[in-house]
Each structure stands twice: as C-alpha cells, then as structure tokens.
mmCIF file of C-alpha atoms in Angstrom:
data_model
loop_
_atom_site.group_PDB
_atom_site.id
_atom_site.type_symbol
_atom_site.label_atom_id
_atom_site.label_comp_id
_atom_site.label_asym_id
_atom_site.label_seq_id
_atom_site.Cartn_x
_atom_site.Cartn_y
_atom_site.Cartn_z
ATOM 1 C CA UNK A 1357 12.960 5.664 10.249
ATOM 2 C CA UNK A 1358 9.074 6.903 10.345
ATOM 3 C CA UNK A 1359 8.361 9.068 13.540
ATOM 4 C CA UNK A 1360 5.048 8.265 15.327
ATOM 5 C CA UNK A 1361 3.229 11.239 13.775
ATOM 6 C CA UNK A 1362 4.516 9.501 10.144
ATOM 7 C CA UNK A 1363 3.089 5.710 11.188
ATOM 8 C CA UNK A 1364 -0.067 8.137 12.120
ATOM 9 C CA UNK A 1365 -0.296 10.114 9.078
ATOM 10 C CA UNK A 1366 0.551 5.908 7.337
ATOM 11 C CA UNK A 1367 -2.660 4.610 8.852
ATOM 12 C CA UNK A 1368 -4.820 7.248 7.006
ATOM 13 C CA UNK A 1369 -6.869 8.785 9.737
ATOM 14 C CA UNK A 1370 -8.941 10.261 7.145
ATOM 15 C CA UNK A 1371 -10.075 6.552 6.038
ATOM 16 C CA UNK A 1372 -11.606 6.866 9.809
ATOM 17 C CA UNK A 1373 -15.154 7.651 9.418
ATOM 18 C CA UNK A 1374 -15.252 4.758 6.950
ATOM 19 C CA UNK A 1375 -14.895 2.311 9.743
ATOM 20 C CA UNK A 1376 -16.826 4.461 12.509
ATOM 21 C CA UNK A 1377 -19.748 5.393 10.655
ATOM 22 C CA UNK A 1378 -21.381 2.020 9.913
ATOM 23 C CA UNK A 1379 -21.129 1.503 13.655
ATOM 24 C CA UNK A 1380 -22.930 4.356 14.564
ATOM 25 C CA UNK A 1381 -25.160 3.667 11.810
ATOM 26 C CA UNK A 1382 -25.821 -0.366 12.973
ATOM 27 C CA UNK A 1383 -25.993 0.957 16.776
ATOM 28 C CA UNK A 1384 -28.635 3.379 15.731
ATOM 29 C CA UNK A 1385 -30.480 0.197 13.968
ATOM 30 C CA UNK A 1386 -30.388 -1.678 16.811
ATOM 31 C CA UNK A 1387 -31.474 1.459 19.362
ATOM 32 C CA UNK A 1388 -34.525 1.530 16.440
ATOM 33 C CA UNK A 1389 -35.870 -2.016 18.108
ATOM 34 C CA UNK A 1390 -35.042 -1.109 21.572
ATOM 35 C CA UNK A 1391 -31.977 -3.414 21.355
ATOM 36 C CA UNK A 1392 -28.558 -1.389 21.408
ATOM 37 C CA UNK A 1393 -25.835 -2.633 23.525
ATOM 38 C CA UNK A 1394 -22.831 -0.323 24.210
ATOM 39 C CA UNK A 1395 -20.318 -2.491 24.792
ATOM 40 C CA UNK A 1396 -20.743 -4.744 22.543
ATOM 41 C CA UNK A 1397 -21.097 -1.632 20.383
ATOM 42 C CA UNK A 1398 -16.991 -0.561 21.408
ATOM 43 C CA UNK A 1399 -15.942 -3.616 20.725
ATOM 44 C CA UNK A 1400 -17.686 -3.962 16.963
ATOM 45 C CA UNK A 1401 -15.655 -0.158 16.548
ATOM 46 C CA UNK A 1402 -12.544 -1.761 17.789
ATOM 47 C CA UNK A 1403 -13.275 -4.544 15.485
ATOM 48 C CA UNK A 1404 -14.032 -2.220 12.572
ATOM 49 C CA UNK A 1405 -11.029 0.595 13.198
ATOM 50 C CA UNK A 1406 -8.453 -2.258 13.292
ATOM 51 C CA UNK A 1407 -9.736 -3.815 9.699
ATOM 52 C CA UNK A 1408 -9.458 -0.304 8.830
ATOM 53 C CA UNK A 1409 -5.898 0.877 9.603
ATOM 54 C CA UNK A 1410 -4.820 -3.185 8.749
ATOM 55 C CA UNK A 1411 -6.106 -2.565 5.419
ATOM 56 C CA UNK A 1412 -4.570 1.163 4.752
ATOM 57 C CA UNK A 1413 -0.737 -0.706 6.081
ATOM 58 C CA UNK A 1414 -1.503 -3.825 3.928
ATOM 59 C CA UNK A 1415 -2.328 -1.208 0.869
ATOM 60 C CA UNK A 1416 0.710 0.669 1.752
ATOM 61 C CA UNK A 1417 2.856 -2.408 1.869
ATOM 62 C CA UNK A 1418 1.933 -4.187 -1.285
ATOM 63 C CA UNK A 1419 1.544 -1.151 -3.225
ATOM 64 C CA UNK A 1420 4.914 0.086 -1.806
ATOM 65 C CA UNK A 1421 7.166 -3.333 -3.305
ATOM 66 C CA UNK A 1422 4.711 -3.088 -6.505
ATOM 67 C CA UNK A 1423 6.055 0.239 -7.341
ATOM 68 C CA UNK A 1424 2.449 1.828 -7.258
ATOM 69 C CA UNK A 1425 3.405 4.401 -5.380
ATOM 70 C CA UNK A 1426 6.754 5.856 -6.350
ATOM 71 C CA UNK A 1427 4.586 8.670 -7.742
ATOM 72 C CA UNK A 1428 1.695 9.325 -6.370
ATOM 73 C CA UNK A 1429 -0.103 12.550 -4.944
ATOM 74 C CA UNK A 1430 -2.004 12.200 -2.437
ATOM 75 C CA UNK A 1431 -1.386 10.602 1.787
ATOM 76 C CA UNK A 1432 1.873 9.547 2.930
ATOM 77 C CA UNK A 1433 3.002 6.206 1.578
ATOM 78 C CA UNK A 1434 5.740 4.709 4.001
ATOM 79 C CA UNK A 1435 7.077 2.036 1.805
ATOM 80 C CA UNK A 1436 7.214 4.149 -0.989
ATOM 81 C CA UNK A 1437 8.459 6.828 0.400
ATOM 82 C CA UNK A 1438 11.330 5.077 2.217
ATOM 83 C CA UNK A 1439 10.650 6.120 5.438
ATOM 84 C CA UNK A 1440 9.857 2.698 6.948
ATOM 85 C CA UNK A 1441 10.757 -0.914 5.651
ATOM 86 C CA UNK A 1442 8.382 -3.268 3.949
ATOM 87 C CA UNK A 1443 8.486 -5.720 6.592
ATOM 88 C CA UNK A 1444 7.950 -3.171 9.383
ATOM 89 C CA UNK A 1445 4.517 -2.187 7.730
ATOM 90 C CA UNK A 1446 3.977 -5.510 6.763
ATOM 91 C CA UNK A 1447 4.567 -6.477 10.577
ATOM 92 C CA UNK A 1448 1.851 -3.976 11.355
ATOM 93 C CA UNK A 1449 -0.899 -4.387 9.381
ATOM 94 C CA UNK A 1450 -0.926 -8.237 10.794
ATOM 95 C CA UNK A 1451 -0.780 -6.577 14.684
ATOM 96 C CA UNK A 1452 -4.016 -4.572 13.529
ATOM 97 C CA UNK A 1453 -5.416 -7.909 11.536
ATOM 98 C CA UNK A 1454 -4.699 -9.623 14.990
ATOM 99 C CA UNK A 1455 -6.514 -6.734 17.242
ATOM 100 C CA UNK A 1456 -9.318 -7.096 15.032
ATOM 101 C CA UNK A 1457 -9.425 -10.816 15.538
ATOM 102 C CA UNK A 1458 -9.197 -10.994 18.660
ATOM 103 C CA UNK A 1459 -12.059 -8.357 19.302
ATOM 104 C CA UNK A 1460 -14.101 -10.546 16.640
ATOM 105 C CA UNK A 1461 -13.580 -13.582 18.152
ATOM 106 C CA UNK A 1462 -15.171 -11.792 21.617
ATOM 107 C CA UNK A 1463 -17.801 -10.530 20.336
ATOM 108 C CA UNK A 1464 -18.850 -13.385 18.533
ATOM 109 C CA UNK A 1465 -18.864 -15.666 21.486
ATOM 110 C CA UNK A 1466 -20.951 -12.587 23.618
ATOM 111 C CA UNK A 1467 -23.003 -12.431 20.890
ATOM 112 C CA UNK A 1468 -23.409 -16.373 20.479
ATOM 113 C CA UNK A 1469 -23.005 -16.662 16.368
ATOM 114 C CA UNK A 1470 -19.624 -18.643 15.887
ATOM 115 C CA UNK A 1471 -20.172 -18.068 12.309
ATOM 116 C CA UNK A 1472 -19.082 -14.948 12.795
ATOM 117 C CA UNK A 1473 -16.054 -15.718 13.423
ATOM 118 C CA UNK A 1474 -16.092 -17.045 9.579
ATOM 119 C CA UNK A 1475 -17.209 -14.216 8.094
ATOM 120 C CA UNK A 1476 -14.731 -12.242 9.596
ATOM 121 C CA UNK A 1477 -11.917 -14.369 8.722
ATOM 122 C CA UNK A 1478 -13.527 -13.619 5.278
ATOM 123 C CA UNK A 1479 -13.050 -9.821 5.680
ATOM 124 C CA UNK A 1480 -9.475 -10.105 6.775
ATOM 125 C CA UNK A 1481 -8.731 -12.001 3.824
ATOM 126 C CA UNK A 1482 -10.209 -9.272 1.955
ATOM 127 C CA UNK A 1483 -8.305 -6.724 3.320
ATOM 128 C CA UNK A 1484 -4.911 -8.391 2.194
ATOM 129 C CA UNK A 1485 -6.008 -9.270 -0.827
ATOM 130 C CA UNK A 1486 -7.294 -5.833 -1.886
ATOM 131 C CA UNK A 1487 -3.976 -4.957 -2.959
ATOM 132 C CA UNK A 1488 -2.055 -8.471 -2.215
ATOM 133 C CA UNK A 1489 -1.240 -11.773 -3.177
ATOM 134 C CA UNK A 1490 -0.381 -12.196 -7.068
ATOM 135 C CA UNK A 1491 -3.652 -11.333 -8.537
ATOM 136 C CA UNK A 1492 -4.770 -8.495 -6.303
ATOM 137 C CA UNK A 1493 -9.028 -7.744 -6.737
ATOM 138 C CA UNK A 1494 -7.950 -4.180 -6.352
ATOM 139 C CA UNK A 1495 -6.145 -4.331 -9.424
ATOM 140 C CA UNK A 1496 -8.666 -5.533 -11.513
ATOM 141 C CA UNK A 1497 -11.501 -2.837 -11.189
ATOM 142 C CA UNK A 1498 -12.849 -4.762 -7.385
ATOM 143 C CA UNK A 1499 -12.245 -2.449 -4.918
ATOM 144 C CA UNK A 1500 -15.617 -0.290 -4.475
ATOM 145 C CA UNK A 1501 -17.294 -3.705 -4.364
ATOM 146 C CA UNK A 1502 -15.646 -4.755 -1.714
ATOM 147 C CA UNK A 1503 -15.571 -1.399 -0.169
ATOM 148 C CA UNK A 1504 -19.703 -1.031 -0.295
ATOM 149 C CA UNK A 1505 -20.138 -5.107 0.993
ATOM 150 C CA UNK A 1506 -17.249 -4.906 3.817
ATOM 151 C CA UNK A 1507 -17.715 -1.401 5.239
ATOM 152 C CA UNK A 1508 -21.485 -1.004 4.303
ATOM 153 C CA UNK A 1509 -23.217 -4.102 4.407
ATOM 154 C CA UNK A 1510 -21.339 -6.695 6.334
ATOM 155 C CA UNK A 1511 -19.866 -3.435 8.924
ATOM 156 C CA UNK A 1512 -23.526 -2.143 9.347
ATOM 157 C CA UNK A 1513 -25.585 -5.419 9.996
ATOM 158 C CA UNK A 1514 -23.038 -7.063 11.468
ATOM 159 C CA UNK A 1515 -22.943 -4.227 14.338
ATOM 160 C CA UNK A 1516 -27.088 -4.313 14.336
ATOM 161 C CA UNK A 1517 -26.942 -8.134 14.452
ATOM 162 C CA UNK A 1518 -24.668 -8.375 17.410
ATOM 163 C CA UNK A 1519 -26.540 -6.111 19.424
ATOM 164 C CA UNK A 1520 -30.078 -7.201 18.368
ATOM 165 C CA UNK A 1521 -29.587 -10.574 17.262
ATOM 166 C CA UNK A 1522 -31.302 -9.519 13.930
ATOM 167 C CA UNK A 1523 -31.334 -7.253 11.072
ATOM 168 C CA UNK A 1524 -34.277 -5.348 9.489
ATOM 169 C CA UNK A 1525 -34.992 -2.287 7.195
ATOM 170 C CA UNK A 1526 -34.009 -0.063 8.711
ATOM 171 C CA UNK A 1527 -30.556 -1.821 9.126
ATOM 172 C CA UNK A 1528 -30.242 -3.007 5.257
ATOM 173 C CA UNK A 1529 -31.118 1.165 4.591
ATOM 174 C CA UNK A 1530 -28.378 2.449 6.285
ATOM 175 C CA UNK A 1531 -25.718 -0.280 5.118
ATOM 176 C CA UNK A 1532 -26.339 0.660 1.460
ATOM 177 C CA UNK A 1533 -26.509 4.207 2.365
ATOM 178 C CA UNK A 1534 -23.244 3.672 4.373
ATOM 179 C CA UNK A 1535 -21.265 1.404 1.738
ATOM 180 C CA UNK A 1536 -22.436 4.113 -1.005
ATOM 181 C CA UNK A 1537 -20.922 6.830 0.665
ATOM 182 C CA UNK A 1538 -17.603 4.886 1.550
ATOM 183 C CA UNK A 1539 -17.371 3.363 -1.991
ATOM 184 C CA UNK A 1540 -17.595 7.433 -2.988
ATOM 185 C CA UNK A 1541 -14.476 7.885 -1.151
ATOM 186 C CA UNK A 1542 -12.735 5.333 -2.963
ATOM 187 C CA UNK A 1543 -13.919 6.652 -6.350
ATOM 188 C CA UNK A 1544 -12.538 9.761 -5.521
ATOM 189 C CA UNK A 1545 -9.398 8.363 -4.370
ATOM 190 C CA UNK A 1546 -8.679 6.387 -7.419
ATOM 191 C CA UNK A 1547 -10.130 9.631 -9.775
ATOM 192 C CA UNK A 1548 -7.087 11.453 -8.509
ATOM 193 C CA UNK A 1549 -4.840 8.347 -9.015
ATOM 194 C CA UNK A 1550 -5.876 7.587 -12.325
ATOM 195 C CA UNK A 1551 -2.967 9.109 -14.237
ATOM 196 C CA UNK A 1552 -0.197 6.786 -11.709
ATOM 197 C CA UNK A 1553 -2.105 3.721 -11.717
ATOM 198 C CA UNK A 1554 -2.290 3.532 -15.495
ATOM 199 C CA UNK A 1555 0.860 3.619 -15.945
ATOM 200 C CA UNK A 1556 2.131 1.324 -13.066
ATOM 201 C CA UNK A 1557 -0.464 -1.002 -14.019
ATOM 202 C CA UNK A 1558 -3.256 -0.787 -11.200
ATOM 203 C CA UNK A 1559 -6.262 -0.830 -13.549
ATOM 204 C CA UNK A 1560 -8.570 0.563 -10.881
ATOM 205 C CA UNK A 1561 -12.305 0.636 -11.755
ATOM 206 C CA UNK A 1562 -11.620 4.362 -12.288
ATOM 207 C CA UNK A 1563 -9.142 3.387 -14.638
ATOM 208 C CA UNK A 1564 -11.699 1.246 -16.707
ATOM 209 C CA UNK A 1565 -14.306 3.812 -16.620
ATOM 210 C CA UNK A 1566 -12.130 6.614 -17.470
ATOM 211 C CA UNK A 1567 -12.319 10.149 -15.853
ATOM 212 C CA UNK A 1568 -15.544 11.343 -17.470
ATOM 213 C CA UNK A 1569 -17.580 8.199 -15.905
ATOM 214 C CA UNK A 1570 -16.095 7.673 -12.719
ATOM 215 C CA UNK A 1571 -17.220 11.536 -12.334
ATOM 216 C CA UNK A 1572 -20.362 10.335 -12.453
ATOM 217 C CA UNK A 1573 -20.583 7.748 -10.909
ATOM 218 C CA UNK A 1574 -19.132 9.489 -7.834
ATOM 219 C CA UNK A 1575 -21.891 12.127 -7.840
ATOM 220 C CA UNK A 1576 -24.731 8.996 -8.630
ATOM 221 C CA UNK A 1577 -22.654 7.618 -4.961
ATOM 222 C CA UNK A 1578 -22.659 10.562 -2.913
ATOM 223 C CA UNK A 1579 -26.686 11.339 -3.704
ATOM 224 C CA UNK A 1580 -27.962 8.125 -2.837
ATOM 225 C CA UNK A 1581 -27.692 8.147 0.979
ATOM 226 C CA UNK A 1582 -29.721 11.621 0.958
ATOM 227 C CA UNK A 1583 -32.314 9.278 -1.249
ATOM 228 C CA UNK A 1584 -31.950 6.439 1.610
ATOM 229 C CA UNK A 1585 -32.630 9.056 4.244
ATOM 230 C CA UNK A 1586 -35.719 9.687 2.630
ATOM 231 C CA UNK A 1587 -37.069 6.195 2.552
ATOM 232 C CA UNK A 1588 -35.677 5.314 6.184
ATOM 233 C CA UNK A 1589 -38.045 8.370 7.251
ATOM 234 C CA UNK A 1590 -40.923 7.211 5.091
ATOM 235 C CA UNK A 1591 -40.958 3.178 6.513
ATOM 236 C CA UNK A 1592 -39.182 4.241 9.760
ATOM 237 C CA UNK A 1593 -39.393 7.538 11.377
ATOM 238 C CA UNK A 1594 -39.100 11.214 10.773
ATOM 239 C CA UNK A 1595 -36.738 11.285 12.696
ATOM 240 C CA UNK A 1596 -34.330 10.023 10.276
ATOM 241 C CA UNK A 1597 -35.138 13.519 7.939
ATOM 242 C CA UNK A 1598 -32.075 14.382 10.268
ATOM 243 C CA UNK A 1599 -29.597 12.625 7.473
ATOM 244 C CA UNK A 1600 -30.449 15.457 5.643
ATOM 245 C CA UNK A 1601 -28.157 17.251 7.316
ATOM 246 C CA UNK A 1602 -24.996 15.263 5.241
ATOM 247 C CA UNK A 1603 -26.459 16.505 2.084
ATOM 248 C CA UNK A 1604 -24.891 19.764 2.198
ATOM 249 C CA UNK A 1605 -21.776 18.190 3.505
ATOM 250 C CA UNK A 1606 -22.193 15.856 0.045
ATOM 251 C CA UNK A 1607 -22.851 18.754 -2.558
ATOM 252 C CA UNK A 1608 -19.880 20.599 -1.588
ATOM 253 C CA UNK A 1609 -17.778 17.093 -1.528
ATOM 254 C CA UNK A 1610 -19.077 16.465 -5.495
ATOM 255 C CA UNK A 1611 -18.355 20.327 -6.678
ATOM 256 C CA UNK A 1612 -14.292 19.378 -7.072
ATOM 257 C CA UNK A 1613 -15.356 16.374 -8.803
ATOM 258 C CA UNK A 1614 -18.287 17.740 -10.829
ATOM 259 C CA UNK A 1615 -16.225 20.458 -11.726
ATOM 260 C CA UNK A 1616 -13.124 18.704 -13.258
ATOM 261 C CA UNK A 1617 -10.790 18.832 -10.313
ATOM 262 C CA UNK A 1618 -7.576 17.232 -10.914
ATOM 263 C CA UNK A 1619 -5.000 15.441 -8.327
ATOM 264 C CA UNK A 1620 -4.247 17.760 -4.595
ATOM 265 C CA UNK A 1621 -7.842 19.435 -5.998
ATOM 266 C CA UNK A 1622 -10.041 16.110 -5.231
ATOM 267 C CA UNK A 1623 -8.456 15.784 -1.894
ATOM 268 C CA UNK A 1624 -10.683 18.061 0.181
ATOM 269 C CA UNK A 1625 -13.623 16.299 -1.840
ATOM 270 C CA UNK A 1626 -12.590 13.158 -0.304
ATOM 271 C CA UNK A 1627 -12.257 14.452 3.052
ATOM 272 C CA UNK A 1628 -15.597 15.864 2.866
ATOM 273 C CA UNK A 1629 -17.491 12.688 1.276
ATOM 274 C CA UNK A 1630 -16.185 11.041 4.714
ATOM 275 C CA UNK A 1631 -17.303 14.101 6.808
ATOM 276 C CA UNK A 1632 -21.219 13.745 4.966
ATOM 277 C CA UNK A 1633 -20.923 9.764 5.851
ATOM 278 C CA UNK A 1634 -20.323 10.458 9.752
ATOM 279 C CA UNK A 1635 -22.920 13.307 9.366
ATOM 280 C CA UNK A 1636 -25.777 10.881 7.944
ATOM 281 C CA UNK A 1637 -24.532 7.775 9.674
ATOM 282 C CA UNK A 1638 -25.509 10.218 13.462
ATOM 283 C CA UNK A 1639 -28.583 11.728 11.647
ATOM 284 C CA UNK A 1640 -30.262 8.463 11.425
ATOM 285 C CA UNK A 1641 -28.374 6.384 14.506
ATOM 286 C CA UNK A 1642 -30.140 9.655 16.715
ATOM 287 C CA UNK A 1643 -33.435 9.801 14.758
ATOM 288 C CA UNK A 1644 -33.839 6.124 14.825
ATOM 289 C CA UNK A 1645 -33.235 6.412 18.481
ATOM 290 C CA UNK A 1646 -35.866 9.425 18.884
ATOM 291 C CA UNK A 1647 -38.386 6.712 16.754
ATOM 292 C CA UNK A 1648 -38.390 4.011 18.795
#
C-alpha cells in the first residue's frame, strides 16, 4: 500500500507550476485593468490545482492497466509500480475532478457566466481522455495541444475573465506565453519517454516527430514566452521587461535538451522549464500590476 509521501510523489508536484502559473499570470491581467479579485483568484487556483493532480492520477491510472508504464524512467507511477490499486487511483483522480467542480461551479455563479460551467465540464473531459477511454488523444500525437489550450489559454483567460469580466491583450499574451511554456514541459516529458512509448504503443507527438525534431521544437517552446515578454512590454508596460528574468531560467532548461540529453538527463530540464514558467508568469502578473 502507497504511504502518503508515495500518493504525494503520484500527484506530480512538479506538474505544479503548470496549474499555478496561468493564475498568477490571468490575476496579473486582470490587476493590468484595475480589476483583480483575490478570492475569486484562490478559488480559480483551487480550480486549476485540482484539474491538475486529477489529470496526473487519471494519467497514472490508464497508463498503469495499459501497460505504459511497466518501464518507464522518470516520476513514480503507482499503478505501475504496484504500490496502489487501479481503482484506488482511479477513485482519486474523480475526488480531485469533483474538488475542481465544485470550485468551478462557485466561481461561475460569483462570477455570473453559467457557461462556464460548460467549458469546464469540457476540460474535465479532457483530462480523462488524455490518456483514457479507448481511443485516448494522448495517444495519437494530442497532448501539447491540449496542454497549450487547457493550461494556457482557457487557464489564463478564464482566471482574467472571472475577475474582470473580460479578456484583452495583455491576457491573450500571457496565455500563449503560458501554454508555450507548459506544452515545453510536456515535450520534454515525452522526449525522455520516447524509447517506452514506442514500444508500448503511445505514439506521442514526440514519437511522430522523432528525437531530432521534438528537440527543436522544445527550444522553438521555451523561447517564445521571452519573445511574448517583449511584446507585452511594447503594447503594455515596461514593466513586463521583468519576464525577462525566466529567460535564464529557460536557457539552462533547453541545454540538456539542446545538447542530446537522454532519459534521468532531461529531468532537471523539465523541472527547470516549470521553474522559468512561474518565473515569467510573476514577472508580468507584478509588472502588469506596477503598469496600471
């Protein structure tokens, strides 16, 4: 049976900054206008950790009866590696797809858009079906598309639009910057699980690439935020030269990849591409602040 600090280690705290980011990044789009609202704010976090950890114990569970990852390098699987049952992840991926629902729901209704509530049953069903049902999207070369429109697009506006009751520039800047840098850390992620999912089957978009092009594409991924930063100072403020401040974070997250690291090697790449996405996502939530 998995210990606490296993089911921790299960939920993939280093996926983390991929859910908090685009709410610091959609607060700070709001702030720009004058418009933030912290609670509202908490609860769009609460909204976006739960999708996140529901997502990494969905991933685990399908993954886990598939077979995917009988062999894999990388996080702790807990189906796969035996320490907790299929239904017992299974059981708690649905307890975080509930929190999130519930904290939806809320801030819909505060926020007075029912459709909401729609479009976040739509991201729910895109968690599960990332990696379940019978023809799994993450399977088929999907997955940083989803990635870039659920945690950078619909993650950022949405947390602008329920605290302004809009989106602008500024917000539609930082979602792409934000879904570039979390679509990175998927790249990465399936880089070093190329040589696994090939075999078992998961034909990843890495996988279709191959490992020459999906090296480039992470590095084309991890440079376009610093290029967003730019423009968000340009039409926004100067302030927002303070996302700068990721782009060391980014070079040294592309030198494993750039440089042909293989497996454990692209893990501290990984960690750091989420690192540089909290680092910009602050830079321009505190410079849009300072500009408003």
């Amino acid at each position: 049976m998995a210990t606490p600090a296993q089911w921790l280690e299960g939920a993939r705290p280093r996926t983390f900054p991929n859910a908090i980011a685009p709410v610091i990044a959609g607060t700070g789009a709001a702030g720009f206008s004058g418009l933030e609202n912290w609670p509202r704010a908490a609860l769009a976090l609460v909204v976006s950790l739960s999708l996140i950890i529901s997502v990494n114990f969905a991933n685990d569970y399908s993954d886990g009866v598939r077979g995917t990852d009988d062999d894999r390098v990388g996080p702790l699987r807990l189906v796969g590696s035996g320490l907790a049952s299929p239904a017992a992840v299974k059981r708690a991926a649905f307890c975080c797809f509930g929190l999130a629902g519930v904290a939806g729901v809320v801030l819909s209704l505060l926020a007075g858009a029912w459709w909401l509530i729609l479009v976040g049953a739509v991201c729910v069903a895109g968690a599960w079906f990332y990696t379940g049902g019978s023809r799994p999207y993450g399977y088929l070369g999907f997955g940083e598309i989803a990635v870039f429109v659920f945690f950078g697009l619909v993650a950022v506006l949405g947390t602008q639009f329920v605290q302004a009751g809009m989106v602008d520039g500024a917000g539609w800047l930082c979602a792409c910057a934000v879904g570039a840098y979390s679509s990175a850390v998927l790249v990465a992620n399936n880089l070093r699980d190329i040589p696994t999912d090939r075999e078992s089957g998961k034909i990843t978009l890495a996988v279709r690439l191959g490992d020459a092009r999906t090296r480039v594409l992470f590095a084309v991924l991890v440079t376009v935020p610093t290029v967003l930063g730019l423009v968000l100072a340009l039409v926004c403020t100067p302030w927002a030269l303070l996302t700068l401040l990721s782009a060391p974070l980014a070079v040294r997250a592309a030198l494993p990849v750039v440089r042909g690291g293989r497996g454990r090697d692209l893990i501290p790449g990984i960690a750091q591409t989420g690192l540089a996405m909290l680092v910009w996502s602050l830079g321009a939530a505190v410079g849009l602040f300072l500009g408003a």
